[in-house]
Short mmCIF file of C-alpha atoms and ligand atoms in Angstrom, two decimals:
data_model
loop_
_atom_site.label_atom_id
_atom_site.label_comp_id
_atom_site.label_asym_id
_atom_site.label_seq_id
_atom_site.Cartn_x
_atom_site.Cartn_y
_atom_site.Cartn_z
CA MET A 107 0.33 -12.88 38.01
CA ARG A 108 -0.85 -12.70 34.36
CA ASN A 109 1.14 -9.51 33.97
CA ALA A 110 4.29 -11.00 35.38
CA ALA A 111 4.05 -14.04 33.12
CA TRP A 112 3.51 -11.69 30.20
CA ARG A 113 6.56 -9.67 31.12
CA ALA A 114 8.70 -12.81 31.23
CA ARG A 115 7.55 -13.87 27.81
CA TRP A 116 8.03 -10.40 26.42
CA SER A 117 11.52 -10.34 27.80
CA ARG A 118 12.51 -13.53 25.94
CA ALA A 119 11.02 -12.20 22.78
CA ALA A 120 12.85 -8.84 23.27
CA GLN A 121 16.15 -10.57 23.71
CA ALA A 122 15.71 -12.47 20.49
CA THR A 123 14.92 -9.17 18.76
CA CYS A 124 18.01 -7.63 20.49
CA SER A 125 20.45 -9.98 18.85
CA LEU A 126 18.90 -9.36 15.40
CA TRP A 127 19.30 -5.70 15.86
CA LEU A 128 22.87 -5.93 17.07
CA ALA A 129 23.65 -8.03 14.00
CA LEU A 130 21.99 -5.46 11.71
CA SER A 131 23.79 -2.58 13.37
CA VAL A 132 27.20 -4.25 12.77
CA ALA A 133 26.42 -5.16 9.21
CA ALA A 134 25.06 -1.74 8.38
CA CYS A 135 27.99 0.18 9.93
CA ALA A 136 30.55 -2.15 8.22
CA THR A 137 29.04 -1.39 4.84
CA ALA A 138 28.93 2.22 5.56
CA THR A 139 32.55 2.44 6.63
CA THR A 140 33.86 0.92 3.40
CA THR A 141 31.56 2.97 1.14
CA PRO A 142 30.69 6.36 2.61
CA GLY A 143 28.27 8.66 0.81
CA PRO A 144 25.18 8.11 -1.17
CA ASP A 145 26.42 4.96 -3.02
CA LEU A 146 23.45 3.25 -4.53
CA THR A 147 24.92 -0.19 -4.52
CA ALA A 148 25.77 0.08 -0.87
CA THR A 149 22.37 1.44 0.00
CA GLN A 150 20.75 -1.47 -1.84
CA ALA A 151 22.82 -4.01 0.06
CA ILE A 152 21.84 -2.43 3.35
CA GLU A 153 18.23 -2.28 2.27
CA THR A 154 18.39 -6.00 1.41
CA ARG A 155 19.76 -6.73 4.87
CA VAL A 156 17.12 -4.52 6.40
CA ALA A 157 14.42 -6.40 4.60
CA GLN A 158 15.78 -9.69 5.94
CA ILE A 159 15.96 -8.45 9.48
CA LEU A 160 12.32 -7.03 9.30
CA THR A 161 11.09 -10.24 7.85
CA GLN A 162 12.88 -12.26 10.50
CA ASN A 163 11.41 -9.94 13.25
CA ALA A 164 7.93 -10.34 11.87
CA ALA A 165 8.29 -14.10 11.66
CA THR A 166 9.82 -14.42 15.12
CA ALA A 167 7.07 -12.34 16.67
CA LEU A 168 4.30 -14.02 14.81
CA THR A 169 5.40 -17.60 15.98
CA ALA A 170 5.82 -16.43 19.60
CA SER A 171 2.71 -17.10 21.69
CA ALA A 172 1.88 -14.63 24.52
CA ALA A 173 -1.23 -13.18 26.05
CA PRO A 174 -1.99 -9.53 25.45
CA PRO A 175 -1.39 -7.16 28.37
CA GLY A 176 -4.48 -5.91 30.13
CA PRO A 177 -5.54 -2.51 28.78
CA THR A 178 -5.18 0.18 31.29
CA THR A 179 -8.21 2.17 29.97
CA THR A 180 -11.33 1.02 28.30
CA ASN A 181 -12.88 4.30 27.23
CA THR A 182 -11.35 4.42 23.72
CA PRO A 183 -12.34 1.62 21.58
CA SER A 184 -9.90 0.72 18.85
CA PRO A 185 -10.22 -1.25 15.63
CA ILE A 186 -7.18 -3.36 16.47
CA ALA A 187 -6.19 -5.39 19.51
CA PRO A 188 -2.37 -5.77 19.77
CA THR A 189 -0.79 -8.84 21.20
CA ALA A 190 2.27 -8.76 23.38
CA SER A 191 3.95 -11.13 20.91
CA LEU A 192 4.17 -8.38 18.32
CA THR A 193 5.36 -5.70 20.64
CA PRO A 194 9.05 -6.48 20.35
CA ILE A 195 8.99 -5.43 16.70
CA LEU A 196 8.47 -1.94 17.92
CA THR A 197 11.24 -1.90 20.48
CA PRO A 198 14.79 -2.01 19.25
CA THR A 199 17.36 -2.34 21.95
CA PRO A 200 19.99 0.10 23.21
CA GLU A 201 22.79 -1.63 21.19
CA VAL A 202 21.55 -0.13 18.07
CA THR A 203 21.08 3.31 19.69
CA ALA A 204 24.59 3.25 21.16
CA THR A 205 26.66 2.04 18.14
CA PRO A 206 25.62 3.77 14.97
CA THR A 207 28.33 5.45 12.90
CA PRO A 208 26.35 7.71 10.60
CA PRO A 209 28.11 8.27 7.29
CA ARG A 210 26.52 11.70 7.06
CA ASN A 211 25.24 14.20 9.56
CA PRO A 212 21.82 15.69 9.98
CA THR A 213 21.05 19.10 8.59
CA LEU A 214 22.45 21.59 11.16
CA ASP A 215 21.44 24.82 9.50
CA LEU A 216 18.78 25.75 12.02
CA GLY A 217 17.78 28.73 10.06
CA ARG A 218 16.06 26.41 7.62
CA PHE A 219 13.86 24.86 10.22
CA PRO A 220 10.51 26.65 10.80
CA LEU A 221 9.96 27.80 14.34
CA PRO A 222 7.17 25.71 15.77
CA PRO A 223 4.31 27.17 17.67
CA ALA A 224 5.17 28.46 21.11
CA THR A 225 2.88 25.87 22.78
CA PHE A 226 2.97 22.19 22.14
CA GLY A 227 -0.52 20.61 21.76
CA GLY A 228 -3.63 20.54 19.54
CA GLU A 229 -6.62 18.56 18.69
CA PRO A 230 -5.83 14.94 17.63
CA HIS A 231 -6.87 13.63 14.22
CA LEU A 232 -6.41 9.91 14.85
CA PHE A 233 -9.05 8.68 12.54
CA MET A 234 -7.25 6.03 10.38
CA GLY A 235 -7.37 2.36 10.84
CA ARG A 236 -4.38 0.17 10.03
CA PRO A 237 -3.33 -0.43 6.38
CA ILE A 238 -2.66 -4.13 6.83
CA GLY A 239 -5.52 -6.64 6.81
CA ALA A 240 -6.40 -9.40 9.31
CA GLY A 241 -3.53 -11.73 10.16
CA GLY A 242 -0.83 -9.37 9.13
CA ASN A 243 1.65 -7.28 11.17
CA VAL A 244 -0.19 -3.97 11.87
CA PHE A 245 2.65 -2.29 13.84
CA VAL A 246 5.01 0.33 12.44
CA ALA A 247 8.54 -0.90 12.09
CA SER A 248 10.78 0.90 14.57
CA SER A 249 13.77 0.84 12.27
CA TYR A 250 12.98 3.57 9.79
CA ARG A 251 10.27 5.88 11.04
CA TYR A 252 9.06 9.08 9.35
CA GLY A 253 11.75 11.65 9.06
CA SER A 254 14.52 9.24 10.03
CA THR A 255 17.36 7.88 7.99
CA TRP A 256 18.43 4.60 9.62
CA SER A 257 21.19 6.42 11.34
CA GLY A 258 21.99 8.40 8.23
CA GLN A 259 22.26 5.41 5.87
CA LEU A 260 19.13 5.69 3.90
CA GLU A 261 17.09 8.52 2.44
CA THR A 262 15.03 10.67 4.78
CA HIS A 263 11.79 8.56 5.11
CA HIS A 264 8.62 10.22 3.93
CA GLY A 265 6.49 7.33 5.30
CA VAL A 266 6.53 4.38 7.64
CA GLU A 267 7.09 0.67 7.01
CA PHE A 268 4.98 -2.32 7.93
CA ALA A 269 7.00 -5.38 7.66
CA ASN A 270 4.92 -8.17 6.15
CA PRO A 271 5.49 -11.06 3.76
CA LEU A 272 4.72 -10.96 0.10
CA GLY A 273 1.06 -11.16 -0.61
CA THR A 274 -0.30 -9.88 2.75
CA PRO A 275 -3.48 -7.94 1.98
CA VAL A 276 -3.33 -4.17 2.43
CA VAL A 277 -6.56 -2.36 3.21
CA ALA A 278 -8.26 0.97 3.13
CA VAL A 279 -7.45 2.95 6.39
CA GLY A 280 -10.86 4.70 6.02
CA SER A 281 -13.70 4.96 3.51
CA GLY A 282 -12.98 7.09 0.51
CA THR A 283 -12.17 7.07 -3.15
CA VAL A 284 -9.13 5.65 -4.98
CA TYR A 285 -7.32 8.64 -6.43
CA TYR A 286 -4.76 6.59 -8.27
CA ALA A 287 -4.15 2.86 -8.65
CA GLY A 288 -1.33 1.63 -10.85
CA SER A 289 2.35 2.07 -11.46
CA ASP A 290 4.33 5.20 -10.79
CA ALA A 291 6.47 4.42 -13.86
CA GLU A 292 3.58 6.09 -15.72
CA ARG A 293 2.63 8.88 -13.30
CA GLN A 294 5.15 10.21 -10.81
CA PHE A 295 4.37 10.35 -7.10
CA GLY A 296 7.95 10.14 -5.66
CA PRO A 297 11.21 11.96 -6.16
CA ARG A 298 11.70 10.04 -9.34
CA PRO A 299 9.61 7.71 -11.58
CA ASN A 300 9.29 3.98 -10.52
CA PHE A 301 10.02 4.80 -6.99
CA TYR A 302 6.89 3.31 -5.30
CA GLY A 303 6.39 0.72 -8.06
CA ASN A 304 2.64 -0.41 -7.91
CA LEU A 305 0.84 1.93 -5.65
CA VAL A 306 -2.63 3.02 -4.47
CA VAL A 307 -3.39 6.54 -3.40
CA LEU A 308 -6.63 6.85 -1.48
CA GLN A 309 -8.49 10.02 -0.85
CA LEU A 310 -10.25 9.74 2.46
CA ALA A 311 -13.90 10.65 2.86
CA GLN A 312 -12.86 12.44 6.03
CA GLY A 313 -10.66 15.48 5.53
CA TRP A 314 -8.95 17.63 8.13
CA GLN A 315 -9.91 21.25 8.67
CA GLY A 316 -11.39 21.41 5.22
CA ARG A 317 -8.30 20.08 3.57
CA PRO A 318 -8.21 16.74 1.63
CA VAL A 319 -6.28 13.78 3.25
CA PHE A 320 -4.66 11.04 1.20
CA ALA A 321 -3.13 7.69 2.17
CA LEU A 322 -0.36 6.22 -0.15
CA TYR A 323 0.45 2.54 -0.28
CA GLY A 324 3.77 1.75 -2.00
CA HIS A 325 5.73 -1.24 -3.40
CA LEU A 326 2.58 -3.35 -3.83
CA ASP A 327 2.73 -6.75 -5.49
CA THR A 328 -0.86 -6.66 -6.81
CA VAL A 329 -3.37 -3.81 -6.97
CA THR A 330 -7.01 -4.87 -6.92
CA VAL A 331 -8.77 -1.54 -7.28
CA THR A 332 -8.96 1.01 -10.02
CA SER A 333 -8.65 4.79 -10.07
CA GLY A 334 -11.91 6.46 -9.17
CA GLN A 335 -13.27 3.47 -7.28
CA PRO A 336 -15.12 4.15 -4.00
CA VAL A 337 -13.96 1.94 -1.14
CA SER A 338 -15.03 1.42 2.36
CA ALA A 339 -12.77 1.17 5.47
CA GLY A 340 -10.98 -2.15 5.67
CA GLU A 341 -11.61 -3.04 2.00
CA VAL A 342 -8.71 -4.80 0.30
CA LEU A 343 -6.75 -2.56 -2.12
CA GLY A 344 -3.96 -4.99 -3.08
CA THR A 345 -1.13 -6.98 -1.58
CA VAL A 346 2.26 -6.33 -0.05
CA GLY A 347 5.19 -6.55 -2.55
CA SER A 348 8.57 -5.12 -3.32
CA THR A 349 7.99 -3.26 -6.56
CA GLY A 350 9.77 0.12 -7.11
CA VAL A 351 12.75 0.99 -4.92
CA ALA A 352 12.11 -1.55 -2.25
CA TYR A 353 14.42 -3.69 -0.19
CA GLY A 354 12.14 -6.70 -0.08
CA PRO A 355 8.43 -7.15 0.73
CA HIS A 356 6.99 -4.55 2.97
CA LEU A 357 4.35 -1.91 2.86
CA HIS A 358 5.49 1.71 2.59
CA PHE A 359 2.63 3.85 3.89
CA GLU A 360 2.32 7.62 3.64
CA VAL A 361 -0.14 10.33 4.66
CA ARG A 362 -0.32 13.34 2.32
CA LEU A 363 -2.25 16.52 2.90
CA ASP A 364 -3.59 18.78 0.17
CA ASN A 365 -1.55 17.41 -2.74
CA PRO A 366 -1.71 13.74 -3.46
CA GLU A 367 1.05 13.82 -6.07
CA SER A 368 3.62 15.79 -4.09
CA TYR A 369 6.41 13.83 -2.39
CA TRP A 370 6.84 17.09 -0.21
CA ALA A 371 3.16 16.99 1.03
CA THR A 372 3.72 14.13 3.54
CA ARG A 373 2.85 14.19 7.25
CA ASN A 374 3.80 11.67 9.97
CA PRO A 375 1.38 8.70 9.58
CA GLU A 376 1.83 7.81 13.31
CA LEU A 377 -0.08 10.95 14.14
CA TRP A 378 -3.14 9.86 12.07
CA LEU A 379 -3.42 6.09 12.90
CA THR A 380 -5.73 5.24 15.74
CA PRO A 381 -3.44 3.79 18.43
CA ALA A 382 -3.74 0.21 19.66
CA SER A 383 -6.07 -0.51 22.51
CA GLY A 384 -4.44 0.59 25.82
CA ALA A 385 -1.81 2.66 23.98
CA GLY A 386 -1.33 6.29 23.14
CA VAL A 387 0.65 8.38 20.67
CA VAL A 388 3.78 10.40 21.57
CA ALA A 389 4.40 13.67 19.72
CA LEU A 390 7.90 14.73 20.49
CA ARG A 391 9.85 17.96 20.27
CA VAL A 392 13.48 18.37 20.80
CA THR A 393 14.56 21.99 20.42
CA ASN A 394 17.22 24.47 21.48
CA GLU A 395 16.44 27.16 24.01
CA ARG A 396 14.94 29.33 21.27
CA GLY A 397 12.39 26.57 20.44
CA GLN A 398 14.01 25.65 17.13
CA HIS A 399 13.88 21.98 16.13
CA LEU A 400 17.06 20.15 16.56
CA PRO A 401 17.51 17.53 13.77
CA GLY A 402 18.71 14.00 13.96
CA MET A 403 18.54 13.82 17.70
CA ARG A 404 18.28 10.34 19.34
CA VAL A 405 15.70 10.24 22.12
CA ASN A 406 15.82 7.04 24.19
CA PHE A 407 12.84 6.19 26.35
CA ILE A 408 11.58 3.48 28.65
CA CYS A 409 7.97 2.95 29.49
CA SER A 410 5.73 1.09 31.88
CA ASP A 411 6.01 -2.16 29.88
CA GLY A 412 9.73 -2.18 30.45
CA ALA A 413 10.54 -2.04 26.81
CA ARG A 414 13.20 0.36 25.49
CA ARG A 415 12.29 2.50 22.53
CA PHE A 416 13.88 5.26 20.58
CA LEU A 417 13.02 8.02 18.22
CA ASP A 418 15.27 10.15 15.95
CA THR A 419 14.11 13.64 15.36
CA TYR A 420 13.37 14.57 11.74
CA TRP A 421 16.66 14.59 9.99
CA ASP A 422 16.06 17.55 7.66
CA THR A 423 13.22 19.74 6.31
CA SER A 424 12.28 17.42 3.51
CA VAL A 425 9.51 16.13 5.81
CA THR A 426 6.88 18.46 7.25
CA PRO A 427 5.80 18.43 10.89
CA ASP A 428 2.09 18.24 11.65
CA ASP A 429 0.26 21.43 10.92
CA ALA A 430 -1.35 21.46 14.35
CA TYR A 431 1.54 20.32 16.51
CA GLY A 432 4.89 21.28 15.10
CA GLU A 433 6.53 18.09 16.39
CA ASN A 434 9.84 16.69 15.16
CA ALA A 435 9.25 13.06 15.95
CA ALA A 436 6.24 10.90 16.79
CA MET A 437 5.47 7.30 17.78
CA THR A 438 2.18 5.44 18.03
CA ASP A 439 1.30 2.38 20.16
CA VAL A 440 3.17 3.54 23.22
CA PRO A 441 1.60 1.76 26.25
CA ALA A 442 -0.45 3.93 28.70
CA GLY A 443 1.32 4.71 31.93
CA TYR A 444 4.74 5.87 32.89
CA CYS A 445 7.44 6.81 30.34
CA LYS A 446 10.85 8.45 30.82
CA PHE A 447 12.29 10.29 27.84
CA GLU A 448 16.03 11.18 27.54
CA THR A 449 18.33 12.85 25.08
CA GLN A 450 21.80 14.31 24.97
CA LEU A 451 22.22 18.00 24.12
CA GLY A 452 25.99 18.73 23.93
CA ASP A 453 27.50 17.27 27.10
CA LYS A 454 24.15 17.46 29.01
CA THR A 455 21.44 14.91 29.44
CA PHE A 456 17.90 16.11 29.29
CA SER A 457 15.10 13.88 30.53
CA LEU A 458 11.41 14.10 31.15
CA GLU A 459 9.04 11.78 32.95
CA THR A 460 5.34 11.63 32.11
CA THR A 461 2.23 9.57 32.07
CA ILE A 462 1.08 8.40 28.64
CA ALA A 463 -2.70 8.55 28.17
CA ALA A 464 -4.27 5.92 25.91
CA GLY A 465 -6.27 6.82 22.80
CA THR A 466 -4.83 10.25 22.29
CA VAL A 467 -1.63 12.31 21.52
CA ASN A 468 0.71 12.95 24.37
CA PHE A 469 3.10 15.90 23.88
CA VAL A 470 6.64 15.64 25.08
CA TRP A 471 9.06 18.57 24.73
CA LEU A 472 12.72 18.17 25.60
CA ARG A 473 14.76 21.44 25.66
CA PRO A 474 17.42 23.22 27.59
ZN1 ZN B 518 9.28 3.15 3.22
#
């Protein structure tokens, strides 16, 4: 009964989200048609629109009231408890998946893509909390995930976005030491100076296989820690802003392995964040028959909560797959239970049905 009522409420919220996404899709494609190629002005216009949509989504979701779904497992405690009212942020609708007109194509030189391990699995390293403080939106924006390009219209993304209003506190995802706090106009962390604006780079106390792990917080409005300062998990580091190359207030969040100052050292943050209670992580591979990653592939899936989701495989080799998994797309906070994944390879549709386990990484491999 409670579940049915929740589904109905979710459905209404999802419909509202749907119309926003449809509007965005049209606006973005119209801009791209008139100004193809990497035109900075056009990109900034799209980014402004993106920010508006993200903010609207967050506002809509935060004002909706709905009870959370009952968790399907209880054996994996999580630092966050999601509410159903926020779920629609994660679930764009099929309209946006069906209508993009990319102004550029993904890299198709398969020789440049490393051959992933023959098996798909590995020990999870989901030890990070969320980078947004209490009361903020702690869910990854579905629009512009790691390795994606917003259907070819933005730069390949080296992090993930958390859509939140200006001034929302950002917090340490684990205990550690502040590696850098300040502006990247003075010290470069991105592909060019003043890319992240005010940023904090945190070295986590917990490494991975003897290697140092870093969390990067970009576009901050204020920074309230200093370089070298020890911090504990959940401690406030600053606030959400839009400094640097940002399309409006949001947190840009990255995970870097080994080298905190290299834009090329990123990994997919969704494979490091502890999933929400009752949810798991999907690590996805879409490959050809030889096991080589296929870039820019759209994978649609539908899961036990009835929500439609999609992932685009990493668009090019500027982002690095997880060292343990060799995935080419990933998503956290996928509800435990049934999911069906589907993608188009040439004129054939490939699909896979599986059961998502909560609190861990679930491996899904689509191939001929
Ligand atoms: Zn970003």
